Amino acid sequence: MEFAVDFGLRLISQLQSPTIGFLIGGMLLAALGSKLTIPSAIYQFIVFMLLMKIGLKGGMEIRNAELSDMFLPMLFAVIIGVIIVLAGNFIFSLIKSVKRIDGIATAGLFGAVSASTLAAATVLLDEEAIVFEAWVPALYPFMDIAALVLAIVLANVHSKKENETSEEKVDYWSIIRDSLRGSALSALILGLLLGLVTNPERVFDSFYEPLFRGFLSILLLIMGMEAYERLHELKRVAHWYVLYAFIAPILHGLLAFGLGYIAHQLVGFSPGGVVLLAVMAASSSDISGPPTLRSAIPTANPSAYIGSSTSVGTPVAIAVCIPLFISLAQIVFNI
Amino acid sequence: MEFAVDFGLRLISQLQSPTIGFLIGGMLLAALGSKLTIPSAIYQFIVFMLLMKIGLKGGMEIRNAELSDMFLPMLFAVIIGVIIVLAGNFIFSLIKSVKRIDGIATAGLFGAVSASTLAAATVLLDEEAIVFEAWVPALYPFMDIAALVLAIVLANVHSKKENETSEEKVDYWSIIRDSLRGSALSALILGLLLGLVTNPERVFDSFYEPLFRGFLSILLLIMGMEAYERLHELKRVAHWYVLYAFIAPILHGLLAFGLGYIAHQLVGFSPGGVVLLAVMAASSSDISGPPTLRSAIPTANPSAYIGSSTSVGTPVAIAVCIPLFISLAQIVFNI
Amino acid sequence: MEFAVDFGLRLISQLQSPTIGFLIGGMLLAALGSKLTIPSAIYQFIVFMLLMKIGLKGGMEIRNAELSDMFLPMLFAVIIGVIIVLAGNFIFSLIKSVKRIDGIATAGLFGAVSASTLAAATVLLDEEAIVFEAWVPALYPFMDIAALVLAIVLANVHSKKENETSEEKVDYWSIIRDSLRGSALSALILGLLLGLVTNPERVFDSFYEPLFRGFLSILLLIMGMEAYERLHELKRVAHWYVLYAFIAPILHGLLAFGLGYIAHQLVGFSPGGVVLLAVMAASSSDISGPPTLRSAIPTANPSAYIGSSTSVGTPVAIAVCIPLFISLAQIVFNI
């Protein structure tokens, strides 16, 4: 009972946070037909700035990190990405009205990670003064790539079964390479490297760090507008997607929270790290995922996977899962 | 005599302010044929940032404002918008060489408000340490919408008289709705709402507030370049527009200053608020107005209203009216 | 011996600076086929911001500068621009396989100045706490214009000799005017003027100054990506360009260092100023030069001059010359 009250109060207070306020504000703007737009050049720049900042911070901290501490969460990130895609594939295979290839692509996108949802979570952890190892966001590519690669492999296996004449082999390495070359992972990894091998403290403190919170507020505004505008895409796909997109982020996050808790017990993984691992699992990719899947699984219907992810999955991940896992951590870890 | 000397000195010192320096710098660049351009994506982003900042600040302060204090200035803002359009319509109707529809559109644009002129005024008030209630910029939409709606109604009435067969009715609500949906008012109102219902102090202090002055300097540079480039548009329209655009901002501002003074006596409206109300009345819309009028009064010649507003009205509002009303306030209110 | 060790250590430490890290990072991204791009609107805005900041700072300091101190370095800047172009023209005229017109254009570009290389040098001087007169970057247009004008004159003289029927005269004034109207010089000179005649300290301290280092990091990233992508252009031109582009920046810089040293002895030109004069001479124009040359010497092959400048000249200027001249200054001036 006390848990429910405590959780309810925390949930309400986090809904009043400006971070989520901007997301809801964007949805309101779109709902009311506002002509306000953020130019795409600004959007691209904002994404670059956010990921560089996350990467630089991670790189600067990995220098001081115990790599042995990082290994287990890294392994868990890969395992979570794999489990999400396998589970999603299995669930959608039970629903006959959903095309197999669409189900696989959707599972892949929900296994992949949203860097901006992750960024929002780091800000909220900061506001709650919950510490986490700065290398935690660097776990992102491990879960992301594992999920996307596996989804593409499953899609290719499925196509092969349908069309036995096809002799083409899945080029695993090229899929990994394309993921790493995408603008999102490129910026994150570049930031990591520069944080690792140069001394970017001054430019970080004078530029990337102070602008982060503001640019994130604008990104959330954009995401809110997009989420609303793509709601209609869901009308064309089975209602099953809505159900999956509502429930899956919470279950994925709880699975990751459990594995994170094990890492906490074994290697002292921080409470904030456990929350971030859970948020990574709960989030679905909004930047790197869609173009990757669209080019690698061209037969899948983007309305299915983008619609369920952007319209339902991401709002649930930000507005439900982030406060849920923060509250859970505050109770489980007694902080 | 003392007034004239005092006013002259203040005027000169405000012409040396960087705010006005950037406007004149932009005009110089255009006059000398510079190829310097600020990309339109940056321009849109800057306008968004400025209006969000003004909105957020307003919203954060309305929480603490006495709504009873705000009511009278709000009513006066509507009245001023209506008087400007009616007066402009009457004046232009006396000049036979000016097409009625062009005169109405021009009056509408001069009744509408320039958010960036308003922003410039808030910075100059700040520099002079003249206080104003933070909700004052929130009066802007009331004057803006009243003027645009009335101009469009007058234009429709005029068209109806000319073409008696037309049976279409003016859709007042759709005009109000379109004004609110424009990117300028959307950003301002969104900022107001977020300032009212969330706690954006941190993102405001780390992002919107520190970047405001710099983005404004760039906006003024752009406006200076545009004002110069559109000077030639005036050659094609009657010289009456130039005369109107020179004199009207000053008279509109003085009218608003008078009403603001009444509000000062009745409900303690601040001296800075009186200046801002006068600047709103003196300014003509450069962002929300032109597209609204172009689509709602398609028969009016944009060279007439945009030319007189951007080339003459806005420079007069910024370079003459802002320092004039600040000086007037300093003498009238003895500050 | 001690010099070599000392120089080697300084060189290595400067290669670890984030400024150069971002350049190398950009080259790595391009080499690995990353899809990361910085939108061109952002690029244009960044260049504007950097040059405005340099101009404003220069203008604010010229107010306090002893113009007699500035005169000799200004004269030397012009002389260096002229010598670089004459020497380059002479060297390329000895190599029969290189088209004369291409050689002249290349020499012109190496005589012109890269504002971003200059900006990088000011940051590195700052990091090393080596002071310089703030008006030093204002020497840039003098070297830049002298070199571009002379190259265009030489090209026209050459064309005239080849084609005796041509009666067109070189319009020197129009070349100077076009250089000044380019976006790079426009922003720099506008900043200078605003710094001289207005009081922009507040907007400078709150906006242009704090964002400078960060925007520069992004510009260097972009330049790194471009430098790598244009490496292939060199395959099409004689290997002589590579040799010239490798050696010339160092020799040009040493010449300027020598003249700067004379100015140090005669009028007390600062050690940092000597370094910046050398870096200006070592740099080749990446922003204002290429479009100027492309339109003014249309027969020259852009692959030759842009290829050698961007792919070899600029990396050498930033990664070799800046640390070289800083180390040299530290030893020569015992700082």
PDB file of N, CA and C in Angstrom, chain A residues 289-332:
ATOM      1  N   GLY A 289      17.352   3.300 -35.521  1.00  0.00           N
ATOM      2  CA  GLY A 289      16.629   2.100 -35.909  1.00  0.00           C
ATOM      3  C   GLY A 289      15.838   2.184 -37.207  1.00  0.00           C
ATOM      4  N   PRO A 290      14.902   3.136 -37.319  1.00  0.00           N
ATOM      5  CA  PRO A 290      14.034   3.137 -38.498  1.00  0.00           C
ATOM      6  C   PRO A 290      14.776   3.098 -39.844  1.00  0.00           C
ATOM      7  N   PRO A 291      15.765   3.991 -40.093  1.00  0.00           N
ATOM      8  CA  PRO A 291      16.436   3.892 -41.399  1.00  0.00           C
ATOM      9  C   PRO A 291      17.165   2.565 -41.593  1.00  0.00           C
ATOM     10  N   THR A 292      17.756   2.025 -40.523  1.00  0.00           N
ATOM     11  CA  THR A 292      18.445   0.743 -40.627  1.00  0.00           C
ATOM     12  C   THR A 292      17.474  -0.347 -41.059  1.00  0.00           C
ATOM     13  N   LEU A 293      16.328  -0.430 -40.369  1.00  0.00           N
ATOM     14  CA  LEU A 293      15.360  -1.481 -40.676  1.00  0.00           C
ATOM     15  C   LEU A 293      14.740  -1.280 -42.049  1.00  0.00           C
ATOM     16  N   ARG A 294      14.465  -0.006 -42.384  1.00  0.00           N
ATOM     17  CA  ARG A 294      13.810   0.255 -43.658  1.00  0.00           C
ATOM     18  C   ARG A 294      14.675  -0.226 -44.822  1.00  0.00           C
ATOM     19  N   SER A 295      16.010  -0.067 -44.701  1.00  0.00           N
ATOM     20  CA  SER A 295      16.880  -0.492 -45.799  1.00  0.00           C
ATOM     21  C   SER A 295      17.216  -1.975 -45.710  1.00  0.00           C
ATOM     22  N   ALA A 296      17.247  -2.526 -44.491  1.00  0.00           N
ATOM     23  CA  ALA A 296      17.684  -3.916 -44.343  1.00  0.00           C
ATOM     24  C   ALA A 296      16.518  -4.903 -44.434  1.00  0.00           C
ATOM     25  N   ILE A 297      15.313  -4.486 -44.071  1.00  0.00           N
ATOM     26  CA  ILE A 297      14.122  -5.347 -44.171  1.00  0.00           C
ATOM     27  C   ILE A 297      13.079  -4.589 -44.982  1.00  0.00           C
ATOM     28  N   PRO A 298      13.313  -4.393 -46.295  1.00  0.00           N
ATOM     29  CA  PRO A 298      12.435  -3.524 -47.087  1.00  0.00           C
ATOM     30  C   PRO A 298      10.997  -4.025 -47.199  1.00  0.00           C
ATOM     31  N   THR A 299      10.765  -5.334 -46.970  1.00  0.00           N
ATOM     32  CA  THR A 299       9.399  -5.850 -47.112  1.00  0.00           C
ATOM     33  C   THR A 299       8.517  -5.538 -45.904  1.00  0.00           C
ATOM     34  N   ALA A 300       9.141  -5.157 -44.775  1.00  0.00           N
ATOM     35  CA  ALA A 300       8.337  -4.856 -43.586  1.00  0.00           C
ATOM     36  C   ALA A 300       7.674  -3.490 -43.739  1.00  0.00           C
ATOM     37  N   ASN A 301       6.458  -3.379 -43.197  1.00  0.00           N
ATOM     38  CA  ASN A 301       5.680  -2.143 -43.285  1.00  0.00           C
ATOM     39  C   ASN A 301       6.117  -1.145 -42.205  1.00  0.00           C
ATOM     40  N   PRO A 302       6.717  -0.013 -42.599  1.00  0.00           N
ATOM     41  CA  PRO A 302       7.195   0.958 -41.597  1.00  0.00           C
ATOM     42  C   PRO A 302       6.082   1.481 -40.703  1.00  0.00           C
ATOM     43  N   SER A 303       4.831   1.539 -41.208  1.00  0.00           N
ATOM     44  CA  SER A 303       3.737   2.023 -40.362  1.00  0.00           C
ATOM     45  C   SER A 303       3.602   1.155 -39.119  1.00  0.00           C
ATOM     46  N   ALA A 304       3.876  -0.143 -39.286  1.00  0.00           N
ATOM     47  CA  ALA A 304       3.753  -1.045 -38.143  1.00  0.00           C
ATOM     48  C   ALA A 304       4.797  -0.723 -37.093  1.00  0.00           C
ATOM     49  N   TYR A 305       6.070  -0.812 -37.487  1.00  0.00           N
ATOM     50  CA  TYR A 305       7.097  -0.685 -36.443  1.00  0.00           C
ATOM     51  C   TYR A 305       7.325   0.759 -36.008  1.00  0.00           C
ATOM     52  N   ILE A 306       7.343   1.720 -36.969  1.00  0.00           N
ATOM     53  CA  ILE A 306       7.553   3.112 -36.554  1.00  0.00           C
ATOM     54  C   ILE A 306       6.331   3.617 -35.807  1.00  0.00           C
ATOM     55  N   GLY A 307       5.149   3.265 -36.315  1.00  0.00           N
ATOM     56  CA  GLY A 307       3.922   3.697 -35.653  1.00  0.00           C
ATOM     57  C   GLY A 307       3.874   3.230 -34.215  1.00  0.00           C
ATOM     58  N   SER A 308       4.083   1.924 -33.990  1.00  0.00           N
ATOM     59  CA  SER A 308       3.972   1.449 -32.609  1.00  0.00           C
ATOM     60  C   SER A 308       5.080   2.012 -31.728  1.00  0.00           C
ATOM     61  N   SER A 309       6.287   2.152 -32.298  1.00  0.00           N
ATOM     62  CA  SER A 309       7.383   2.674 -31.492  1.00  0.00           C
ATOM     63  C   SER A 309       7.180   4.143 -31.153  1.00  0.00           C
ATOM     64  N   THR A 310       7.031   4.986 -32.190  1.00  0.00           N
ATOM     65  CA  THR A 310       6.996   6.428 -31.927  1.00  0.00           C
ATOM     66  C   THR A 310       5.725   6.869 -31.228  1.00  0.00           C
ATOM     67  N   SER A 311       4.584   6.268 -31.629  1.00  0.00           N
ATOM     68  CA  SER A 311       3.316   6.761 -31.082  1.00  0.00           C
ATOM     69  C   SER A 311       3.004   6.192 -29.714  1.00  0.00           C
ATOM     70  N   VAL A 312       3.389   4.955 -29.468  1.00  0.00           N
ATOM     71  CA  VAL A 312       3.029   4.350 -28.187  1.00  0.00           C
ATOM     72  C   VAL A 312       4.275   4.004 -27.376  1.00  0.00           C
ATOM     73  N   GLY A 313       5.220   3.287 -28.010  1.00  0.00           N
ATOM     74  CA  GLY A 313       6.375   2.789 -27.270  1.00  0.00           C
ATOM     75  C   GLY A 313       7.183   3.888 -26.610  1.00  0.00           C
ATOM     76  N   THR A 314       7.534   4.958 -27.368  1.00  0.00           N
ATOM     77  CA  THR A 314       8.373   6.004 -26.795  1.00  0.00           C
ATOM     78  C   THR A 314       7.663   6.789 -25.694  1.00  0.00           C
ATOM     79  N   PRO A 315       6.399   7.228 -25.906  1.00  0.00           N
ATOM     80  CA  PRO A 315       5.718   7.893 -24.788  1.00  0.00           C
ATOM     81  C   PRO A 315       5.627   7.008 -23.543  1.00  0.00           C
ATOM     82  N   VAL A 316       5.353   5.707 -23.733  1.00  0.00           N
ATOM     83  CA  VAL A 316       5.296   4.812 -22.570  1.00  0.00           C
ATOM     84  C   VAL A 316       6.671   4.738 -21.912  1.00  0.00           C
ATOM     85  N   ALA A 317       7.738   4.629 -22.742  1.00  0.00           N
ATOM     86  CA  ALA A 317       9.089   4.520 -22.178  1.00  0.00           C
ATOM     87  C   ALA A 317       9.444   5.767 -21.375  1.00  0.00           C
ATOM     88  N   ILE A 318       9.093   6.963 -21.919  1.00  0.00           N
ATOM     89  CA  ILE A 318       9.476   8.197 -21.231  1.00  0.00           C
ATOM     90  C   ILE A 318       8.531   8.503 -20.074  1.00  0.00           C
ATOM     91  N   ALA A 319       7.225   8.455 -20.339  1.00  0.00           N
ATOM     92  CA  ALA A 319       6.272   8.955 -19.340  1.00  0.00           C
ATOM     93  C   ALA A 319       5.915   7.909 -18.294  1.00  0.00           C
ATOM     94  N   VAL A 320       6.039   6.623 -18.647  1.00  0.00           N
ATOM     95  CA  VAL A 320       5.694   5.581 -17.665  1.00  0.00           C
ATOM     96  C   VAL A 320       6.953   4.917 -17.118  1.00  0.00           C
ATOM     97  N   CYS A 321       7.816   4.426 -18.040  1.00  0.00           N
ATOM     98  CA  CYS A 321       8.929   3.588 -17.587  1.00  0.00           C
ATOM     99  C   CYS A 321       9.978   4.366 -16.802  1.00  0.00           C
ATOM    100  N   ILE A 322      10.375   5.556 -17.282  1.00  0.00           N
ATOM    101  CA  ILE A 322      11.421   6.282 -16.554  1.00  0.00           C
ATOM    102  C   ILE A 322      10.990   6.540 -15.110  1.00  0.00           C
ATOM    103  N   PRO A 323       9.833   7.182 -14.883  1.00  0.00           N
ATOM    104  CA  PRO A 323       9.450   7.374 -13.477  1.00  0.00           C
ATOM    105  C   PRO A 323       9.238   6.061 -12.725  1.00  0.00           C
ATOM    106  N   LEU A 324       8.729   5.037 -13.437  1.00  0.00           N
ATOM    107  CA  LEU A 324       8.508   3.743 -12.774  1.00  0.00           C
ATOM    108  C   LEU A 324       9.815   3.156 -12.254  1.00  0.00           C
ATOM    109  N   PHE A 325      10.857   3.131 -13.109  1.00  0.00           N
ATOM    110  CA  PHE A 325      12.113   2.503 -12.695  1.00  0.00           C
ATOM    111  C   PHE A 325      12.863   3.360 -11.681  1.00  0.00           C
ATOM    112  N   ILE A 326      12.708   4.685 -11.790  1.00  0.00           N
ATOM    113  CA  ILE A 326      13.326   5.529 -10.763  1.00  0.00           C
ATOM    114  C   ILE A 326      12.679   5.261  -9.408  1.00  0.00           C
ATOM    115  N   SER A 327      11.356   5.215  -9.410  1.00  0.00           N
ATOM    116  CA  SER A 327      10.654   4.952  -8.148  1.00  0.00           C
ATOM    117  C   SER A 327      11.017   3.571  -7.611  1.00  0.00           C
ATOM    118  N   LEU A 328      11.071   2.591  -8.516  1.00  0.00           N
ATOM    119  CA  LEU A 328      11.418   1.226  -8.129  1.00  0.00           C
ATOM    120  C   LEU A 328      12.814   1.193  -7.498  1.00  0.00           C
ATOM    121  N   ALA A 329      13.756   1.906  -8.143  1.00  0.00           N
ATOM    122  CA  ALA A 329      15.124   1.933  -7.622  1.00  0.00           C
ATOM    123  C   ALA A 329      15.166   2.589  -6.256  1.00  0.00           C
ATOM    124  N   GLN A 330      14.376   3.679  -6.107  1.00  0.00           N
ATOM    125  CA  GLN A 330      14.388   4.365  -4.815  1.00  0.00           C
ATOM    126  C   GLN A 330      13.897   3.457  -3.699  1.00  0.00           C
ATOM    127  N   ILE A 331      12.976   2.558  -4.054  1.00  0.00           N
ATOM    128  CA  ILE A 331      12.454   1.646  -3.031  1.00  0.00           C
ATOM    129  C   ILE A 331      13.370   0.432  -2.845  1.00  0.00           C
ATOM    130  N   VAL A 332      13.771  -0.186  -3.979  1.00  0.00           N
ATOM    131  CA  VAL A 332      14.610  -1.390  -3.901  1.00  0.00           C
ATOM    132  C   VAL A 332      15.952  -1.082  -3.246  1.00  0.00           C
TER     133      VAL A 332
END
